[in-house]
Coordinates of C-alpha atoms in Angstrom, one line a residue:
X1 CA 0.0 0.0 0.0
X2 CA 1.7 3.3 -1.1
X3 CA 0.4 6.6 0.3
X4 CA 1.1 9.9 -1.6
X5 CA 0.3 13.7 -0.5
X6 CA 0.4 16.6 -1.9
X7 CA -1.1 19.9 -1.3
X8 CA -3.3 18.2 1.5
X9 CA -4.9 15.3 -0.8
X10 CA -4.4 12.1 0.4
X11 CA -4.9 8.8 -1.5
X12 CA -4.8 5.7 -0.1
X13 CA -4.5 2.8 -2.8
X14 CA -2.7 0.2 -4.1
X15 CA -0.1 0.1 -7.1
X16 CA -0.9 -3.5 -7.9
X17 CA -4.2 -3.0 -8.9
X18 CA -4.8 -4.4 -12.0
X19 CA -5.8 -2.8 -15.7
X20 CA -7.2 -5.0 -18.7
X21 CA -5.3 -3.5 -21.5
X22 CA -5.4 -4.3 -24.7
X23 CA -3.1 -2.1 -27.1
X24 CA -0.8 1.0 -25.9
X25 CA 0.8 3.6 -28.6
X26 CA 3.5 4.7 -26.7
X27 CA 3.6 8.1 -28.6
X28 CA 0.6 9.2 -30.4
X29 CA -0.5 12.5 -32.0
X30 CA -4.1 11.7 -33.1
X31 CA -5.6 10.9 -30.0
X32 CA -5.7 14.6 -28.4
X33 CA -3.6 17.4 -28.6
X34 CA 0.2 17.1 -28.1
X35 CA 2.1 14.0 -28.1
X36 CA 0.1 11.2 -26.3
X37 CA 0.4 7.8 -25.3
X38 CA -3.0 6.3 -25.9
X39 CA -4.1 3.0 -24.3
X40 CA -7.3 1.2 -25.4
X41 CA -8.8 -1.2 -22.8
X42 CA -10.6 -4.4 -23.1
X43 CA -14.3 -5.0 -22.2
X44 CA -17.2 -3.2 -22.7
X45 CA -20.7 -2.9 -21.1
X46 CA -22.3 -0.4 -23.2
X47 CA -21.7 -1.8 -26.7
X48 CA -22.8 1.1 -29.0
X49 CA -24.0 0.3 -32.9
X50 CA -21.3 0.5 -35.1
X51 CA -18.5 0.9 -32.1
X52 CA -15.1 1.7 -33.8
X53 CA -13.9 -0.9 -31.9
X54 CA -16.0 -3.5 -32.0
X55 CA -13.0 -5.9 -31.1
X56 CA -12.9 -4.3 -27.3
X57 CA -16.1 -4.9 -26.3
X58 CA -16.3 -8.5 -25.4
X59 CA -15.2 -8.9 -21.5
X60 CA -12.2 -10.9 -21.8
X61 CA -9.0 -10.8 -20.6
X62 CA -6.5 -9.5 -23.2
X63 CA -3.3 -7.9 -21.3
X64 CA -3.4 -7.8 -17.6
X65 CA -1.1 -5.3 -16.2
X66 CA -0.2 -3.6 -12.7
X67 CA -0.8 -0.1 -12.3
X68 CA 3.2 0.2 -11.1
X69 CA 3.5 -1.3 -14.6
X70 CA 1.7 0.9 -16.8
X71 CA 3.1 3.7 -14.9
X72 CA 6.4 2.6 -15.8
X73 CA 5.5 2.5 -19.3
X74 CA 4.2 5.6 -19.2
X75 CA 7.1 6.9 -17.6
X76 CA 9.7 5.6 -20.5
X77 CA 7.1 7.2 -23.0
X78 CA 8.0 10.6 -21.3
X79 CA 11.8 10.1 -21.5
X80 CA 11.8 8.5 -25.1
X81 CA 9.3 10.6 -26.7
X82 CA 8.7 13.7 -24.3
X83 CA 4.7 13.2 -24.4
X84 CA 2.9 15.3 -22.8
X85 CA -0.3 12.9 -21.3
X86 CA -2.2 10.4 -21.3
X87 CA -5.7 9.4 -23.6
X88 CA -7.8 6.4 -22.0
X89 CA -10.1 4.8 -24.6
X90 CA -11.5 1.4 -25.4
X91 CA -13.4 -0.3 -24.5
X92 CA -15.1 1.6 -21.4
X93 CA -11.7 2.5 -19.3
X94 CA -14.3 3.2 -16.3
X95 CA -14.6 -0.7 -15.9
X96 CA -10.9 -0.7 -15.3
X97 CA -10.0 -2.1 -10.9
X98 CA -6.7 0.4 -11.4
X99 CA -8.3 3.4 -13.8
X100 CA -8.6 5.8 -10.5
X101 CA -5.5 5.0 -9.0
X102 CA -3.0 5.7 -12.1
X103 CA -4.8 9.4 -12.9
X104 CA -4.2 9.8 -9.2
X105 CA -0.6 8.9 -10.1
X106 CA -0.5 10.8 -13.3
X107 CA -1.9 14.0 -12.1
X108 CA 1.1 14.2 -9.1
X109 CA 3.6 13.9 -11.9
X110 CA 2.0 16.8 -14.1
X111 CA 1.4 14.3 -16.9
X112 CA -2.3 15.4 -18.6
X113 CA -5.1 12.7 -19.2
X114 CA -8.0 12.5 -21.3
X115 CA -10.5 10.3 -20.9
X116 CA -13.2 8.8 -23.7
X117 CA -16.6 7.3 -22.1
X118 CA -19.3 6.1 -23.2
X119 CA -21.1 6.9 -19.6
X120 CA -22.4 10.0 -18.9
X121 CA -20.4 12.1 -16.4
X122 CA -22.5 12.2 -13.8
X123 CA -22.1 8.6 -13.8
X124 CA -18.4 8.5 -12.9
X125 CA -16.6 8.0 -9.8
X126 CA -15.8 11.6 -8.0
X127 CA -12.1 10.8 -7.1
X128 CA -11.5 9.6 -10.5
X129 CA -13.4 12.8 -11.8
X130 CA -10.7 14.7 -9.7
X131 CA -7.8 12.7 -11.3
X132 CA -8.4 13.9 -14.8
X133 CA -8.2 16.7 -17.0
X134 CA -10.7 16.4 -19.8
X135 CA -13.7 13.7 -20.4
X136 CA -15.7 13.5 -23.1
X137 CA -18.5 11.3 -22.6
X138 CA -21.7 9.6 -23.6
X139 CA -22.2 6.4 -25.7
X140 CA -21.8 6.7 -30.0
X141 CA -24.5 7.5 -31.6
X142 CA -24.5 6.4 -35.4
X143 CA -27.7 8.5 -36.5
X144 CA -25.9 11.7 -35.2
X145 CA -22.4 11.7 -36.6
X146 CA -19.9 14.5 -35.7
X147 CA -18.7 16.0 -38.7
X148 CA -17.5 19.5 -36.7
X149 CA -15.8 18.2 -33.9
X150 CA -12.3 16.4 -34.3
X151 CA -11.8 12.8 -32.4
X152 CA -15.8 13.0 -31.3
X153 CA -17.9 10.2 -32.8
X154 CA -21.2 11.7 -32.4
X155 CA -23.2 15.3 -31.6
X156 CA -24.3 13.8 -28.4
X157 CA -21.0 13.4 -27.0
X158 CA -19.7 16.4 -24.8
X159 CA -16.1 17.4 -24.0
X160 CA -16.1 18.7 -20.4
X161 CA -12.3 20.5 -19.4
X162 CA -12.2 19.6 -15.7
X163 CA -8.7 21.9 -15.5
X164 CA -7.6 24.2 -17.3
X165 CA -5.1 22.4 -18.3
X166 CA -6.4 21.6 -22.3
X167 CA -8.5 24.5 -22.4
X168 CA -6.1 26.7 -24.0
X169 CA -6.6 23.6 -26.8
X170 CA -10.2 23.9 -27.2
X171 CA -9.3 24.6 -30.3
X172 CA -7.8 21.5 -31.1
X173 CA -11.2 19.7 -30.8
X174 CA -13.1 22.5 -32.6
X175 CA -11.1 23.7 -35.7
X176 CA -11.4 22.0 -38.7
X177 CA -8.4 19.9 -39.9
X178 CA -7.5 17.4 -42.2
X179 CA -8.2 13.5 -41.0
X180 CA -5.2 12.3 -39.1
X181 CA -4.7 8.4 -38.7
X182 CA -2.2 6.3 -37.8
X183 CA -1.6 2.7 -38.7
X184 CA 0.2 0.8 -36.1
X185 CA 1.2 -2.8 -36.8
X186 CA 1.4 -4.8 -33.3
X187 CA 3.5 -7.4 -32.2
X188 CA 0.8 -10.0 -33.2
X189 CA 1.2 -9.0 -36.7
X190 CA -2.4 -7.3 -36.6
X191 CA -2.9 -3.6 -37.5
X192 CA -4.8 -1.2 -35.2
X193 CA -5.9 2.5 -36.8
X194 CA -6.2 4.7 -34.5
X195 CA -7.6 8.8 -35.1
X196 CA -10.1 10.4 -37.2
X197 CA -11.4 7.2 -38.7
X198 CA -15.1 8.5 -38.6

């Protein structure tokens, strides 16, 4: 059991805590402004229509990894490729044992996180609410596609800035750009496309 303060916040909660993960791009620039590292977790409980990835919706253990250990990871990805945060997708990362305890982590080493959900926010946990930096939340809908918003699947979705930390990006999310996507080819010899694929 580790214990961390800062500024008067406590958290109690353990680094072995486990996350269900199933791919990680170490350094990413389509998944929200700045260099990222994006990781995409297994399982699923609201299974939208025409889910993006439809792959990460069955419960089933793909990658089962410590929070010490992602944090690690995430710590090389800083060294190697100077990112700047972190973007949780899937999946639904909320179903994650470990989710609240690395943003806790994440936030008292500066590094930024996003998080994509299809819950609403009202529905998430408070101290993981106080962990993070942006959310943008609700399930896909396919009869109301996004064609103004960058990285948002559908007009119901909304992008809430919980800091202020992104909201000099707004931007970002708003402006119109070309499609950015990135083709990854994993150790498995699959290929995962990650970005604008909308």
């Amino acid at each position: 059991m580790l214990m961390l303060e800062k500024k008067n916040l406590t958290l109690d909660f353990k680094l072995n805590k486990k996350l269900n993960i199933a791919y990680i791009n170490t350094c990413t620039e389509t998944e929200g402004p700045y260099k990222r590292l994006a990781m995409w977790f297994q399982g699923c409980n609201i299974l939208c229509k025409a889910c993006c990835n439809p792959e990460l919706q069955a419960l089933r253990i793909r990658h089962i990894i410590t929070v010490e250990e992602l944090f690690n990871i995430i710590l090389d990805s800083k060294d190697k490729y100077d990112i700047e945060g972190v973007t949780f997708l899937g999946g639904e990362p909320t179903l994650q044992e470990g989710l609240i305890s690395l943003a806790f982590l994440l936030k008292m080493n500066n590094i930024g996180t996003i998080l994509f959900t299809g819950k609403k926010i009202e529905m998430l946990d408070n101290d993981l609410i106080n962990n993070l930096d942006l959310v943008i939340d609700g399930k896909f809908e396919v009869s109301k596609i996004d064609t103004k918003r960058n990285l948002i699947g559908s007009e119901n979705q909304n992008i809430y800035f919980l800091t202020n930390r992104y909201e000099k990006d707004e931007k970002w999310f708003f402006e119109k750009r070309e499609k950015k996507i990135e083709i990854n080819i994993m150790k498995e010899n699959s290929i995962f496309i990650s970005g604008d694929v909308i």
